[in-house]
Short mmCIF file of C-alpha atoms in Angstrom, two decimals:
data_model
loop_
_atom_site.label_atom_id
_atom_site.label_comp_id
_atom_site.label_asym_id
_atom_site.label_seq_id
_atom_site.Cartn_x
_atom_site.Cartn_y
_atom_site.Cartn_z
CA ILE A 1 -1.20 13.74 -0.20
CA SER A 2 -0.51 10.49 1.91
CA GLN A 3 -1.55 7.27 0.95
CA GLY A 4 -0.21 4.10 2.08
CA ASN A 5 3.50 3.99 2.66
CA VAL A 6 5.63 2.80 -0.07
CA PRO A 7 9.37 2.64 -0.02
CA GLY A 8 10.82 5.29 -2.19
CA VAL A 9 7.69 7.16 -3.71
CA GLU A 10 9.45 10.91 -3.70
CA SER A 11 6.08 12.12 -4.41
CA ALA A 12 2.35 11.37 -4.35
CA SER A 13 -0.03 13.80 -5.46
CA LEU A 14 -4.08 14.12 -5.77
CA ALA A 15 -5.09 14.46 -9.58
CA MET A 16 -8.18 14.32 -11.91
CA ASP A 17 -8.66 11.14 -14.44
CA THR A 18 -10.38 13.32 -16.78
CA GLU A 19 -10.81 10.70 -18.84
CA GLU A 20 -12.78 8.38 -16.59
CA GLY A 21 -13.62 11.91 -14.37
CA VAL A 22 -12.40 11.03 -11.15
CA GLU A 23 -10.08 11.70 -8.77
CA VAL A 24 -6.89 9.85 -8.50
CA VAL A 25 -3.33 10.19 -7.01
CA TRP A 26 -0.33 10.61 -9.21
CA ASN A 27 2.81 8.76 -7.20
CA GLU A 28 6.27 8.73 -8.66
CA VAL A 29 8.87 7.02 -7.95
CA LEU A 30 12.21 8.49 -8.79
CA PHE A 31 16.20 6.31 -9.78
CA ASN A 32 19.31 8.29 -9.64
CA ASP A 33 20.81 6.45 -12.32
CA ARG A 34 19.49 5.68 -15.74
CA LYS A 35 21.94 3.13 -16.20
CA VAL A 36 21.01 0.74 -13.22
CA PHE A 37 17.36 1.66 -14.01
CA LYS A 38 17.90 0.22 -17.91
CA ALA A 39 19.29 -2.80 -16.89
CA GLN A 40 15.88 -3.42 -14.04
CA GLU A 41 13.63 -2.09 -16.78
CA GLU A 42 12.33 -5.13 -17.75
CA LYS A 43 11.64 -6.41 -14.37
CA ILE A 44 10.12 -3.13 -13.74
CA LYS A 45 7.60 -3.58 -16.39
CA GLU A 46 7.04 -7.06 -15.47
CA MET A 47 6.06 -6.32 -11.91
CA PHE A 48 3.85 -3.34 -12.59
CA GLU A 49 1.95 -5.25 -15.46
CA ASN A 50 1.03 -8.12 -12.53
CA LEU A 51 0.12 -4.67 -10.07
CA MET A 52 -1.71 -4.27 -13.24
CA GLN A 53 -4.24 -7.59 -12.43
CA VAL A 54 -4.48 -7.17 -9.32
CA GLU A 55 -8.82 -6.17 -9.46
CA HIS A 56 -9.84 -7.38 -5.66
CA PRO A 57 -13.60 -4.74 -4.02
CA ASN A 58 -11.15 -4.75 -0.86
CA ILE A 59 -8.30 -3.20 -2.49
CA VAL A 60 -7.05 0.09 -3.91
CA LYS A 61 -7.09 0.15 -7.60
CA PHE A 62 -4.07 0.59 -9.75
CA HIS A 63 -4.73 2.12 -13.16
CA LYS A 64 -1.97 2.42 -14.77
CA TYR A 65 1.64 3.54 -15.17
CA TRP A 66 4.45 5.21 -17.66
CA LEU A 67 8.00 4.82 -17.78
CA ASP A 68 9.88 8.11 -18.42
CA MET A 69 12.93 8.55 -19.03
CA ARG A 70 15.63 11.88 -18.11
CA GLU A 71 18.78 12.70 -19.35
CA SER A 72 20.02 12.66 -15.60
CA GLN A 73 17.25 10.49 -13.76
CA ALA A 74 14.64 7.90 -14.96
CA ARG A 75 11.15 7.87 -13.39
CA VAL A 76 8.42 5.43 -12.81
CA ILE A 77 5.01 7.63 -12.58
CA PHE A 78 2.08 5.37 -12.05
CA ILE A 79 -1.62 6.58 -10.90
CA THR A 80 -3.81 4.45 -8.16
CA GLU A 81 -7.21 4.88 -7.16
CA TYR A 82 -7.84 7.98 -4.39
CA MET A 83 -9.72 6.84 -0.88
CA SER A 84 -11.19 10.16 0.11
CA SER A 85 -12.26 9.34 3.70
CA GLY A 86 -9.00 9.07 5.05
CA SER A 87 -6.97 5.91 6.48
CA LEU A 88 -8.29 3.50 9.61
CA LYS A 89 -5.48 5.41 11.65
CA GLN A 90 -7.35 8.42 10.28
CA PHE A 91 -10.55 7.00 11.00
CA LEU A 92 -9.54 5.74 14.56
CA LYS A 93 -8.47 8.82 15.96
CA LYS A 94 -11.37 10.72 15.13
CA THR A 95 -13.82 8.29 16.86
CA LYS A 96 -11.84 8.63 19.99
CA LYS A 97 -11.22 12.44 19.85
CA ASN A 98 -15.30 12.62 19.47
CA HIS A 99 -16.02 9.55 22.73
CA LYS A 100 -17.37 7.51 20.26
CA THR A 101 -17.08 3.69 20.06
CA MET A 102 -17.72 1.04 17.48
CA ASN A 103 -20.02 -1.49 18.22
CA VAL A 104 -18.48 -6.03 17.24
CA LYS A 105 -20.92 -6.31 14.13
CA ALA A 106 -18.07 -3.22 11.85
CA TRP A 107 -15.39 -4.61 13.70
CA LYS A 108 -16.60 -8.40 12.35
CA ARG A 109 -16.92 -7.33 8.85
CA TRP A 110 -13.84 -5.20 8.46
CA CYS A 111 -11.72 -7.81 9.78
CA THR A 112 -13.19 -10.04 7.00
CA GLN A 113 -13.30 -7.56 4.43
CA ILE A 114 -9.60 -7.75 5.25
CA LEU A 115 -8.97 -11.14 5.01
CA SER A 116 -10.80 -11.57 1.97
CA ALA A 117 -8.15 -8.97 -0.08
CA LEU A 118 -5.32 -10.64 1.97
CA SER A 119 -7.08 -14.31 0.19
CA TYR A 120 -6.60 -12.53 -3.12
CA LEU A 121 -3.38 -11.57 -2.77
CA HIS A 122 -2.23 -14.95 -1.68
CA SER A 123 -3.65 -16.78 -4.72
CA CYS A 124 -2.23 -14.59 -7.01
CA GLU A 125 -0.09 -15.95 -9.38
CA PRO A 126 2.16 -15.37 -7.53
CA PRO A 127 1.78 -14.97 -5.07
CA ILE A 128 1.78 -11.16 -3.60
CA ILE A 129 3.16 -10.92 0.08
CA HIS A 130 1.63 -7.35 1.41
CA GLY A 131 4.33 -6.88 3.99
CA ASN A 132 2.92 -3.40 5.15
CA LEU A 133 0.18 -3.89 6.54
CA THR A 134 -0.92 -1.37 9.35
CA CYS A 135 -3.83 1.02 9.94
CA ASP A 136 -2.00 3.37 7.29
CA THR A 137 -2.01 1.49 5.00
CA ILE A 138 -6.22 0.32 5.64
CA PHE A 139 -8.76 3.22 4.58
CA ILE A 140 -11.99 3.00 4.68
CA GLN A 141 -14.99 4.44 2.64
CA HIS A 142 -17.71 6.55 3.41
CA ASN A 143 -20.10 3.61 3.13
CA GLY A 144 -18.13 1.64 5.33
CA LEU A 145 -16.15 -0.68 2.42
CA ILE A 146 -12.40 -1.14 3.37
CA LYS A 147 -9.95 -1.19 1.31
CA ILE A 148 -5.84 -1.89 1.68
CA GLY A 149 -4.08 0.34 -0.10
CA SER A 150 0.12 -0.24 -1.00
CA VAL A 151 0.02 -3.73 -2.32
CA TRP A 152 2.83 -2.87 -4.25
CA HIS A 153 4.61 -2.59 -0.82
CA ARG A 154 6.83 -6.10 -0.69
CA LEU A 155 7.17 -6.05 -4.41
CA PHE A 156 9.04 -2.52 -4.49
CA VAL A 157 11.21 -3.82 -1.87
CA ASN A 158 12.57 -6.97 -3.51
CA VAL A 159 13.26 -4.68 -7.29
CA PHE A 160 13.92 -0.92 -6.50
CA PRO A 161 16.57 -1.64 -3.83
CA GLU A 162 18.91 -2.84 -6.53
CA ALA A 163 17.60 0.40 -9.15
CA GLY A 164 18.62 3.58 -7.03
CA VAL A 165 15.66 4.79 -6.20
CA HIS A 166 15.30 8.12 -4.22
CA GLY A 167 13.87 8.40 -1.07
CA LYS A 168 14.79 5.45 0.63
CA VAL A 169 15.49 7.55 4.33
CA ARG A 170 11.62 8.31 4.80
CA ALA A 171 10.55 5.07 3.56
CA HIS A 172 13.14 3.72 6.44
CA ARG A 173 11.12 6.20 8.94
CA ASP A 174 8.48 5.28 8.30
CA GLU A 175 8.67 1.42 8.79
CA GLN A 176 10.76 2.05 12.44
CA ARG A 177 6.77 4.05 13.24
CA ASN A 178 5.14 1.48 12.33
CA LEU A 179 7.25 -1.91 13.51
CA HIS A 180 4.77 -2.96 15.93
CA PHE A 181 2.90 -4.60 13.24
CA PHE A 182 5.68 -6.39 11.79
CA SER A 183 6.55 -9.76 12.77
CA PRO A 184 9.81 -11.17 13.85
CA GLU A 185 10.40 -12.43 10.62
CA TYR A 186 10.10 -9.07 8.46
CA GLY A 187 12.18 -8.97 6.18
CA SER A 188 14.22 -12.01 6.08
CA ALA A 189 14.64 -14.31 2.16
CA GLU A 190 11.91 -16.28 3.10
CA ASP A 191 8.51 -13.47 3.58
CA ASP A 192 5.13 -15.49 3.36
CA TYR A 193 2.12 -15.04 3.89
CA ALA A 194 2.39 -15.61 8.06
CA ILE A 195 3.97 -12.03 7.85
CA ASP A 196 0.41 -10.39 6.81
CA ILE A 197 -1.68 -12.85 9.42
CA PHE A 198 0.80 -11.48 11.69
CA SER A 199 0.21 -7.70 10.92
CA PHE A 200 -3.65 -8.47 9.71
CA GLY A 201 -3.97 -9.30 13.67
CA ILE A 202 -2.12 -6.39 15.25
CA CYS A 203 -4.51 -4.20 13.28
CA ALA A 204 -7.94 -6.42 14.88
CA LEU A 205 -6.04 -5.02 18.26
CA GLU A 206 -5.94 -1.92 17.68
CA VAL A 207 -9.35 -1.25 15.31
CA SER A 208 -11.14 -4.01 18.80
CA THR A 209 -10.04 -1.29 21.45
CA GLN A 210 -12.00 1.32 20.20
CA LEU A 211 -14.82 -1.32 20.90
CA GLN A 212 -18.13 -0.23 22.72
#
C-alpha cells in the first residue's frame, strides 16, 4: 500500500493488529550493512522512541517498532495507523472526476487541522520538522478528519543516509515528483519551520482549486 512517501522504506503492507482488532500499516526499512547499522543502532532507537511520543488527533499514529538483525542484513519494522479513506490527493482526484466542488468552510476546516498538527510538531522537544508535507502525505477520514502522515520523514533523512539504507532511488523519485511542494531552502543544513509552512501553503492552494 502507499501511505506517505517515506525515504528508504522498502515495503509498506496492510496488516492486522490482533490485540487491538484494527488494521495497521506494517513498514520495513532494510539496511545493507549490519556493521554500519550496529554503529547507528542507539541513534536509530532514540529516533523511534521520540516518534512513539507523538500524540495528536491530526497526526497518523505511530504504534510500535522493533529491530530485526539477520546474517547479511538488518531491518527496522514499525507499525503505523492505517488511513482507509486515502490521501488528500486521491480525494481531490475523485472530486474532480465526479465534477464536484468543495465549499470554503470545508477548506478552512482542513487548513486549521493541518496547522494544528504542524504547530504541535514544531512545539515538540526536540522540535520535529515534517519536511515532506504534500497532498500525498495528508490523509482524510470518512468523517472529514484530516491527519498528517510521514511525520518521520525528516528524521529518517537525517539519520538513515549514514546507515546504508536500501531503497533510496525510489525515495528520490518521489521527491522529484512533488518538488513544487518544497521551498528553495529545502535540504539545507539549517532546515526550519519555514519549509513546512511553505509546503502547507502549496497544499492549501491545490485544495482551493476545488472550491465552489
